[in-house]
PDB file of C-alpha atoms in Angstrom:
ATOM      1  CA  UNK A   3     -15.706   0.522  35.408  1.00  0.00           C
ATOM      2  CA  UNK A   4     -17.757   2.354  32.484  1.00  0.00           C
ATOM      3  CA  UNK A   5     -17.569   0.895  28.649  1.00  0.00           C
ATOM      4  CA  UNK A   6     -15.094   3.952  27.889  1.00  0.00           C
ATOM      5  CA  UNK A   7     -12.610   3.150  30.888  1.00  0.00           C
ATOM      6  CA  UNK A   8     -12.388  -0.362  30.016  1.00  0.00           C
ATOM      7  CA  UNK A   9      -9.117  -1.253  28.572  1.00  0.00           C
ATOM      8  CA  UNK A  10      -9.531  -3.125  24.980  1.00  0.00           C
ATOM      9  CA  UNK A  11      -7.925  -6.206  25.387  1.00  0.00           C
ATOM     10  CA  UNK A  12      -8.179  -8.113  21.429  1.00  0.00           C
ATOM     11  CA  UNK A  13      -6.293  -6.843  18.471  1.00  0.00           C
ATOM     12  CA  UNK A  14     -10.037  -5.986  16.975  1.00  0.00           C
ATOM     13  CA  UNK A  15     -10.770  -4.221  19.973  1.00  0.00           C
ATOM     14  CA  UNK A  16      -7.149  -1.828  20.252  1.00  0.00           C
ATOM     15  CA  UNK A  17      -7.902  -1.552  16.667  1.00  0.00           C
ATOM     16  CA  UNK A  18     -10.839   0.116  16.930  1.00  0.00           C
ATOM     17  CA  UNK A  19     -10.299   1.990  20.556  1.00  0.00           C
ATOM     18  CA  UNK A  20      -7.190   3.255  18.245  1.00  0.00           C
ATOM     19  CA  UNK A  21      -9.823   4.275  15.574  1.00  0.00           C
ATOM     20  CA  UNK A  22     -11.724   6.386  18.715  1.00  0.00           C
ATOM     21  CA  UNK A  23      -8.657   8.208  19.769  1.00  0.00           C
ATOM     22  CA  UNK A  24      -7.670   9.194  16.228  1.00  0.00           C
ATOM     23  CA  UNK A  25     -11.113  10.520  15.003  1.00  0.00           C
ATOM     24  CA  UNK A  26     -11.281  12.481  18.787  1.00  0.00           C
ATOM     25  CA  UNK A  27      -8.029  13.992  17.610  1.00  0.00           C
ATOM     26  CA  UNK A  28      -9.215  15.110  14.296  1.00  0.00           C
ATOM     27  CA  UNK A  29     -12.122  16.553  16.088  1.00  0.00           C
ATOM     28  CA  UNK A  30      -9.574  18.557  18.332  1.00  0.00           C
ATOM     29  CA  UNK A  31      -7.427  19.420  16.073  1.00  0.00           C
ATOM     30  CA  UNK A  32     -10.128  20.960  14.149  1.00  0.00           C
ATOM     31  CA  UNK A  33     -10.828  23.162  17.647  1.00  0.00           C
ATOM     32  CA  UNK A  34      -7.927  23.873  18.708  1.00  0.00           C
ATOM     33  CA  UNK A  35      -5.129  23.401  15.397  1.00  0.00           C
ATOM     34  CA  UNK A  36      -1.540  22.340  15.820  1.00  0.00           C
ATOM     35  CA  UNK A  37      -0.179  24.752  18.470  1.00  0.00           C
ATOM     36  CA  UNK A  38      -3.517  24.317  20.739  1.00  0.00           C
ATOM     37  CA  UNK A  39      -3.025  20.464  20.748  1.00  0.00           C
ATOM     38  CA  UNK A  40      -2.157  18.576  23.570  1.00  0.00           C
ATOM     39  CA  UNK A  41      -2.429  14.557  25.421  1.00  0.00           C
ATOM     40  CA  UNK A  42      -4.244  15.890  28.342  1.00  0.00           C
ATOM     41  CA  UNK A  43      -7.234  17.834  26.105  1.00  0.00           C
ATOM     42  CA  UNK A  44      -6.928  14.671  23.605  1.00  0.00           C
ATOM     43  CA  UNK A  45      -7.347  12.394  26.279  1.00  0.00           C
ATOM     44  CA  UNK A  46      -9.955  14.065  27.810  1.00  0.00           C
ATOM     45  CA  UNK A  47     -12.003  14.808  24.187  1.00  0.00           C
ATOM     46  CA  UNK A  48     -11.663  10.735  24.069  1.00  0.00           C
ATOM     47  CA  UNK A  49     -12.930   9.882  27.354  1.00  0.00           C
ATOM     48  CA  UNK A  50     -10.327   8.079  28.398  1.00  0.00           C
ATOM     49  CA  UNK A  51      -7.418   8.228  30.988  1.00  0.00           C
ATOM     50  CA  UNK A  52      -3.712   9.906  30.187  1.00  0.00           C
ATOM     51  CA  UNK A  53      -2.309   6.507  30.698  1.00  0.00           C
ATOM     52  CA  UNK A  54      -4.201   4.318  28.001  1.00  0.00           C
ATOM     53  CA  UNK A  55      -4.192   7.158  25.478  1.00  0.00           C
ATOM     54  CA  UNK A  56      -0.212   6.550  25.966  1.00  0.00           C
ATOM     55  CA  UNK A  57      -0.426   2.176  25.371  1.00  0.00           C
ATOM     56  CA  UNK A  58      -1.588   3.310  21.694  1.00  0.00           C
ATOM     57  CA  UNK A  59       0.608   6.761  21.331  1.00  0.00           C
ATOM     58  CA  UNK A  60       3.911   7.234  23.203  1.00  0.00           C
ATOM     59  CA  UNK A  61       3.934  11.390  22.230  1.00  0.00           C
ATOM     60  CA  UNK A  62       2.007  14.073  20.529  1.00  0.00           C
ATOM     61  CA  UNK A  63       4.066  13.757  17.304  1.00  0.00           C
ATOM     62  CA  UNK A  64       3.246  10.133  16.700  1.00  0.00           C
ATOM     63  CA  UNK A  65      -0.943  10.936  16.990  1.00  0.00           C
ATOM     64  CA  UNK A  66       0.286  13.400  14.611  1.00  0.00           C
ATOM     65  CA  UNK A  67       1.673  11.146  12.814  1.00  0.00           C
ATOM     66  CA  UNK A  68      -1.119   8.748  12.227  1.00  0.00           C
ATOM     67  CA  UNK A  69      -3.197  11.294  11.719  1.00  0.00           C
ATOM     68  CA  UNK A  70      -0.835  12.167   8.859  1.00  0.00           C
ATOM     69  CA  UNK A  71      -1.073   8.720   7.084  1.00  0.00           C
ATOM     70  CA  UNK A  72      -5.340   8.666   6.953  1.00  0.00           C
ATOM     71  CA  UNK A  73      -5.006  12.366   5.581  1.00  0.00           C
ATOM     72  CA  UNK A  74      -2.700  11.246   2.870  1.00  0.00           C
ATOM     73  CA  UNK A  75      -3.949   8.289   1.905  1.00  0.00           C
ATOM     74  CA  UNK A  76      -7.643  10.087   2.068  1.00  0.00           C
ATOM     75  CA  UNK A  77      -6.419  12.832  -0.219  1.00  0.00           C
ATOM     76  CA  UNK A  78      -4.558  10.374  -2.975  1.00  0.00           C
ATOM     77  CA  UNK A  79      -8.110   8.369  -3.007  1.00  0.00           C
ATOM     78  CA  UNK A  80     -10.035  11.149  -3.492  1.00  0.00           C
ATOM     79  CA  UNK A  81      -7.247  12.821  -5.908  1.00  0.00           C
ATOM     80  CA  UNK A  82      -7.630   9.571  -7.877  1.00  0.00           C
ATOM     81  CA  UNK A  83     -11.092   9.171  -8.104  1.00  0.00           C
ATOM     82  CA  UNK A  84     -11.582  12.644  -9.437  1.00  0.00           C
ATOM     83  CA  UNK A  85      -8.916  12.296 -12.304  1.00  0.00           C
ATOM     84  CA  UNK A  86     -10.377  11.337 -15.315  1.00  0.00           C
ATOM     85  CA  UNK A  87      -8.774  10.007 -19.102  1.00  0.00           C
ATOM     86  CA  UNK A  88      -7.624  13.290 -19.946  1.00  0.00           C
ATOM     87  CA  UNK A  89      -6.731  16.755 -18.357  1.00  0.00           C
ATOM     88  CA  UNK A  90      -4.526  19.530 -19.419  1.00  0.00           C
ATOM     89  CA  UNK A  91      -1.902  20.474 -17.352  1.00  0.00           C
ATOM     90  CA  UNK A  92      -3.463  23.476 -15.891  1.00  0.00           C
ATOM     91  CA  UNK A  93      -6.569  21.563 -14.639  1.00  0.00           C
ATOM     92  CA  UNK A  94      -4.703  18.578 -13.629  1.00  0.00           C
ATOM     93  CA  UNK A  95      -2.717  21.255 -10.986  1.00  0.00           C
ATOM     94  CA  UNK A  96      -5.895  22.971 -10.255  1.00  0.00           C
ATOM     95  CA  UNK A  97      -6.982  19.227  -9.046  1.00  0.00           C
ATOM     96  CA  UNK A  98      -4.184  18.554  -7.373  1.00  0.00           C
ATOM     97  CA  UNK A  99      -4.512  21.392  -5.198  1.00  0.00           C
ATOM     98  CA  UNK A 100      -8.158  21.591  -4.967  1.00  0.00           C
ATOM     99  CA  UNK A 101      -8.007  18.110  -3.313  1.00  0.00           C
ATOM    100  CA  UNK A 102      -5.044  18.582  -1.423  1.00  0.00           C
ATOM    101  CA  UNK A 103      -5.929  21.590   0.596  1.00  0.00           C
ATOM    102  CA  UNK A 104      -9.630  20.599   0.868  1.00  0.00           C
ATOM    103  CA  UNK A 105      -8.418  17.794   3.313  1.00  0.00           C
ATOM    104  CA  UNK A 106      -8.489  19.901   7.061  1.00  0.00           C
ATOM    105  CA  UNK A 107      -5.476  17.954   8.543  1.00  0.00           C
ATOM    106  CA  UNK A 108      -3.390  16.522   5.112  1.00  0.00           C
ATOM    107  CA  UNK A 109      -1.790  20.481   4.526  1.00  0.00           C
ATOM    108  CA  UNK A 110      -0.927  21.344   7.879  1.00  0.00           C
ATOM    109  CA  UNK A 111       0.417  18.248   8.973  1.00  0.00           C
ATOM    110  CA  UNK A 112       2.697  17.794   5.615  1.00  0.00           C
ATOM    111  CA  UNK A 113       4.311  21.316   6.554  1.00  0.00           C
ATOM    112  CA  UNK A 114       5.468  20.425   9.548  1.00  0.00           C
ATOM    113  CA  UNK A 115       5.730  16.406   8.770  1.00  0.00           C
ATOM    114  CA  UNK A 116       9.719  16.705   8.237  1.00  0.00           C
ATOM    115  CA  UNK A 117      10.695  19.488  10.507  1.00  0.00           C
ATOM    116  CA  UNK A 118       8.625  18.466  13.797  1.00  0.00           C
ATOM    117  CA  UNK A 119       6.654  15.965  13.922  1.00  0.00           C
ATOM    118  CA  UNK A 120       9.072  12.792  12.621  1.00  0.00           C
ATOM    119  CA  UNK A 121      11.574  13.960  14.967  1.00  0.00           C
ATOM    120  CA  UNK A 122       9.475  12.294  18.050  1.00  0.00           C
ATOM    121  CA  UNK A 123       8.376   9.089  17.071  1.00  0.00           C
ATOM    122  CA  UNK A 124       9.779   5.588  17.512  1.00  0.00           C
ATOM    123  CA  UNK A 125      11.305   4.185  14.477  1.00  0.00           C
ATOM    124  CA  UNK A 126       9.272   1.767  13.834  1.00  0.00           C
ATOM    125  CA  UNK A 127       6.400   4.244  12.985  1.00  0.00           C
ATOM    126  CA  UNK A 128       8.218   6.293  10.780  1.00  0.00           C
ATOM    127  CA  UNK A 129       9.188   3.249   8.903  1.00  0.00           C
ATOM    128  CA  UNK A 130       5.329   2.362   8.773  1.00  0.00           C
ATOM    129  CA  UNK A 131       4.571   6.238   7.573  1.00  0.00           C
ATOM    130  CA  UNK A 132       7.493   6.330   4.507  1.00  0.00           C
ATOM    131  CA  UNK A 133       6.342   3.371   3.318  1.00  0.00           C
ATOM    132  CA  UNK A 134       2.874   4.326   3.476  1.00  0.00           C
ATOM    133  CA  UNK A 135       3.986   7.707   1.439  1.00  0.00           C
ATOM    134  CA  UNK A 136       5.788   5.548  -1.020  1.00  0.00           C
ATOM    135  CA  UNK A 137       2.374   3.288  -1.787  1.00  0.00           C
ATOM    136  CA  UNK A 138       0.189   6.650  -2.256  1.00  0.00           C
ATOM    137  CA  UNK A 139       2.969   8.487  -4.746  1.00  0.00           C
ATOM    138  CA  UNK A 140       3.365   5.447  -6.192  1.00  0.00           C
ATOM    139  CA  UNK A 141      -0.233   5.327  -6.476  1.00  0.00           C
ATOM    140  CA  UNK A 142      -1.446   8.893  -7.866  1.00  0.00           C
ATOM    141  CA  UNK A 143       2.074   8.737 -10.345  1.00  0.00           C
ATOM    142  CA  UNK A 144       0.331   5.338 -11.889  1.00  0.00           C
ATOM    143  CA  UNK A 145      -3.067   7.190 -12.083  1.00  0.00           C
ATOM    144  CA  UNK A 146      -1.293  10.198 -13.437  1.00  0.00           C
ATOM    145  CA  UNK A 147       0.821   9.017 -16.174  1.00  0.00           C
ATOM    146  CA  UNK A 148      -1.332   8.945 -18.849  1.00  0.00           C
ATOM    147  CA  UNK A 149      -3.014  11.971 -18.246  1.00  0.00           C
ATOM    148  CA  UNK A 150       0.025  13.994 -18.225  1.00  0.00           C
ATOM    149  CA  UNK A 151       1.177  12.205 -21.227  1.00  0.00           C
ATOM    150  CA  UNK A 152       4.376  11.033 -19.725  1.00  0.00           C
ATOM    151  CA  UNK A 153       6.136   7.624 -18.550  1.00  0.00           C
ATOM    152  CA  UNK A 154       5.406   6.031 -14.757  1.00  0.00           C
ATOM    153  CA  UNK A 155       9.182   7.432 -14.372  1.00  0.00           C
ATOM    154  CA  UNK A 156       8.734  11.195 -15.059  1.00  0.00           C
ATOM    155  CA  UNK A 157       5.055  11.073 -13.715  1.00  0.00           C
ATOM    156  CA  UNK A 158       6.827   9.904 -10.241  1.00  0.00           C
ATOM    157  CA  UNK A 159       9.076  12.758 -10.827  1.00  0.00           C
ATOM    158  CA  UNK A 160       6.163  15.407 -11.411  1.00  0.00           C
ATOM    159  CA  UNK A 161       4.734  14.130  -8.174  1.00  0.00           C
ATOM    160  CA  UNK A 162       7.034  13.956  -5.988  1.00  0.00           C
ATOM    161  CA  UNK A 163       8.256  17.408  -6.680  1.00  0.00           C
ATOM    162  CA  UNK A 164       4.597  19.077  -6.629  1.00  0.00           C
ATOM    163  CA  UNK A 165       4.562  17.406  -3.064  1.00  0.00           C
ATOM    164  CA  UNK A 166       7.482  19.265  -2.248  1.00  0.00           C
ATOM    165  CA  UNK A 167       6.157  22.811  -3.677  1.00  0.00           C
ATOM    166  CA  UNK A 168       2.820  22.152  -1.703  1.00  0.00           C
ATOM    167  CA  UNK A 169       4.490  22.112   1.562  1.00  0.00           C
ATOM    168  CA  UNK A 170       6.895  25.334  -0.063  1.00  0.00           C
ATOM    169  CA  UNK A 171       3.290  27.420  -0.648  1.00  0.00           C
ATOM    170  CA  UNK A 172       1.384  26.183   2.559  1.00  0.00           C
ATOM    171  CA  UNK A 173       3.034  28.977   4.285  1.00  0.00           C
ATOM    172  CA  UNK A 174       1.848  31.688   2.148  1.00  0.00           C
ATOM    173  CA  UNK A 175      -1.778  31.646   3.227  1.00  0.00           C
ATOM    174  CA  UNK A 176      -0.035  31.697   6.940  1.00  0.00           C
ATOM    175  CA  UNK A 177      -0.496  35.933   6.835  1.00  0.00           C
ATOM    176  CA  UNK A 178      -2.839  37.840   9.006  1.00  0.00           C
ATOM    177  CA  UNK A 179      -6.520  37.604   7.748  1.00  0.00           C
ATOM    178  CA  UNK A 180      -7.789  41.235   6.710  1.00  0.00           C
ATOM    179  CA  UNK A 181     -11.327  40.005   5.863  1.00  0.00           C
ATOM    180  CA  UNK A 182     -13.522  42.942   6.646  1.00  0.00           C
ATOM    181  CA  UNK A 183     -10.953  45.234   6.280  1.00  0.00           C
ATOM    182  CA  UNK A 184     -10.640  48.054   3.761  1.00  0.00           C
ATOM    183  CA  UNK A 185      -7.716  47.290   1.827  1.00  0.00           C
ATOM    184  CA  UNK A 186      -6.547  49.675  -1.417  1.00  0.00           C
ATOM    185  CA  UNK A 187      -6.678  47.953  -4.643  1.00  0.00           C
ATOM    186  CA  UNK A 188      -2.919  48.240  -5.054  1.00  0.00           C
ATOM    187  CA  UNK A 189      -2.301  45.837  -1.875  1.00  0.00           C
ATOM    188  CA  UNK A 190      -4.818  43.815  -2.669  1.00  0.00           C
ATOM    189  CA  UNK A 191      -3.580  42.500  -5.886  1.00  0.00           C
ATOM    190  CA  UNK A 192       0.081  42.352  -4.380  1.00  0.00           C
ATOM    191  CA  UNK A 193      -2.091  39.931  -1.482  1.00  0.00           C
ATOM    192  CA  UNK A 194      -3.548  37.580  -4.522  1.00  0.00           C
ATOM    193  CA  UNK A 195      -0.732  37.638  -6.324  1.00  0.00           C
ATOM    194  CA  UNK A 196       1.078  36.061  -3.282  1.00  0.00           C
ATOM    195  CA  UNK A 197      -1.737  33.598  -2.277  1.00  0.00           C
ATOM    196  CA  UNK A 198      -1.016  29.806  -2.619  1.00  0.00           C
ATOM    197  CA  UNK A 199      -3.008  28.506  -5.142  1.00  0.00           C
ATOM    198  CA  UNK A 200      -1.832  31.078  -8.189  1.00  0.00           C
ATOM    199  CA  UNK A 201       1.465  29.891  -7.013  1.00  0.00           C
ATOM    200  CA  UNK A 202       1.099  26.525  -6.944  1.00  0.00           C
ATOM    201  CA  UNK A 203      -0.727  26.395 -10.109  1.00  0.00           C
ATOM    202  CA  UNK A 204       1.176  28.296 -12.152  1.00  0.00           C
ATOM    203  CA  UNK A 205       4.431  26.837 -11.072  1.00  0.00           C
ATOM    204  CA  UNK A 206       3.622  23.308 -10.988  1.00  0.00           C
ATOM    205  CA  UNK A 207       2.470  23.719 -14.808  1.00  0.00           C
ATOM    206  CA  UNK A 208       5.977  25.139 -15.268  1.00  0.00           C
ATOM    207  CA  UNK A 209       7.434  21.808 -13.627  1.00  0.00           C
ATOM    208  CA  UNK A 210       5.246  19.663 -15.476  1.00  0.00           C
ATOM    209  CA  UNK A 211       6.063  21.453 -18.797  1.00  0.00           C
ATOM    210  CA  UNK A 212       9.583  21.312 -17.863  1.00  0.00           C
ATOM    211  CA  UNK A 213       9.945  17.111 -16.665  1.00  0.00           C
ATOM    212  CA  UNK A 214       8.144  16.626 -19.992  1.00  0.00           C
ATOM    213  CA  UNK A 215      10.362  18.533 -21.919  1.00  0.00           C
ATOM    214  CA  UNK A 216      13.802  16.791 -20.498  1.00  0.00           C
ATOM    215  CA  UNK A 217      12.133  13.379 -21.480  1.00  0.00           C
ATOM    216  CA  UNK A 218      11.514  14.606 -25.263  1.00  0.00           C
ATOM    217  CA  UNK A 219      15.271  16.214 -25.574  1.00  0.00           C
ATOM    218  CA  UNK A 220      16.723  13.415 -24.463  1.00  0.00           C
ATOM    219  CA  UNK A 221      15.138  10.736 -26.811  1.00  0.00           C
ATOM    220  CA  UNK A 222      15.668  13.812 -29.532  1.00  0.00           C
ATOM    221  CA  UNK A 223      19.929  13.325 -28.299  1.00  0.00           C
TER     222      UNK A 223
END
């Protein structure tokens, strides 16, 4: 039996065979996307058999899943690393989706996070993934706080509802691509105008703008 047939047998060992199968899937996914992904081509890109791809991962969703948690807590490190003492609001957005939709798999997965892929998984990994989520907002809200010049409270707030508006723009950058194309002036600016990242931007600075503004009326009341 070769090296990649052999089933791992320690915790260190399923740890890191379950290391192999996730970065294979990245790799596929990255060939292939969300629609094109399946066990059998995962399995095979892994080199190992159907049945011990399924002792780590009992469907699709759940590889998805995983998959999920690196990209998140991968984009909230490297979110958090870039953010220095002070930002305005603008920039601070412009990070926040810079980061965010650099990451190949954190965007696309996050879209389709609450209306796929938790719906087949056990339980016991969806507990593992929302408390995962809660550690990384909790994490980039801490980091954040002082830069946007609010409390840990509103600064969870911001967060938690600019998460919500990335998944909201994700699907404007879902349109045909008409690179190469001649395209009049008129459409074109209509196309930009409806593009994610003015979107995001501009309407995450409103939210920010806004949160902040609640907090100062009501220590004004």
């Amino acid at each position: 039996m070769t090296p990649e047939k052999k089933r791992a047998r320690s915790l260190e060992e399923k740890s890191f065979r379950r290391q192999q199968i996730l970065e294979a899937a990245s790799e596929l996914f990255a060939e292939v996307g969300y629609e094109g992904f399946s066990v059998a081509l995962l399995a095979s890109k892994a080199g190992i058999v159907k049945g011990t791809l399924y002792l780590y991962f009992k469907t699709r969703e759940e590889v998805f899943l995983a998959l999920y948690d690196q990209s998140l807590n991968r984009w909230s490190e490297k979110f958090i690393q870039q953010l220095p003492e002070t930002l305005e609001d603008r920039a601070f957005c412009e990070l926040l989706y810079d980061t965010a939709f650099g990451d190949a798999l954190y965007v696309p997965l996050q879209a389709r996070l609450e209306k796929v892929i938790e719906h087949n998984v056990s339980l016991d990994c969806l507990l593992l993934s929302k408390r995962n989520f809660l550690q990384q907002v909790d994490r980039i809200a801490v980091a954040s706080a002082d830069v946007l010049r609010v409390s840990n409270e509103q600064a969870l707030e911001v967060i938690k509802t600019l998460g919500v508006l990335i998944v909201g723009v994700a699907g404007a950058d879902l349109a045909p691509s008409l690179n190469g194309e001649e395209i009049p002036e008129d459409v074109q600016d209509l196309l930009a105008s409806f593009s994610s990242r003015p979107i995001f931007i501009k309407n995450s600075e409103r939210i920010i703008q806004g949160i902040r503004s609640d907090y100062s009326n009501n220590q004004a009341l």
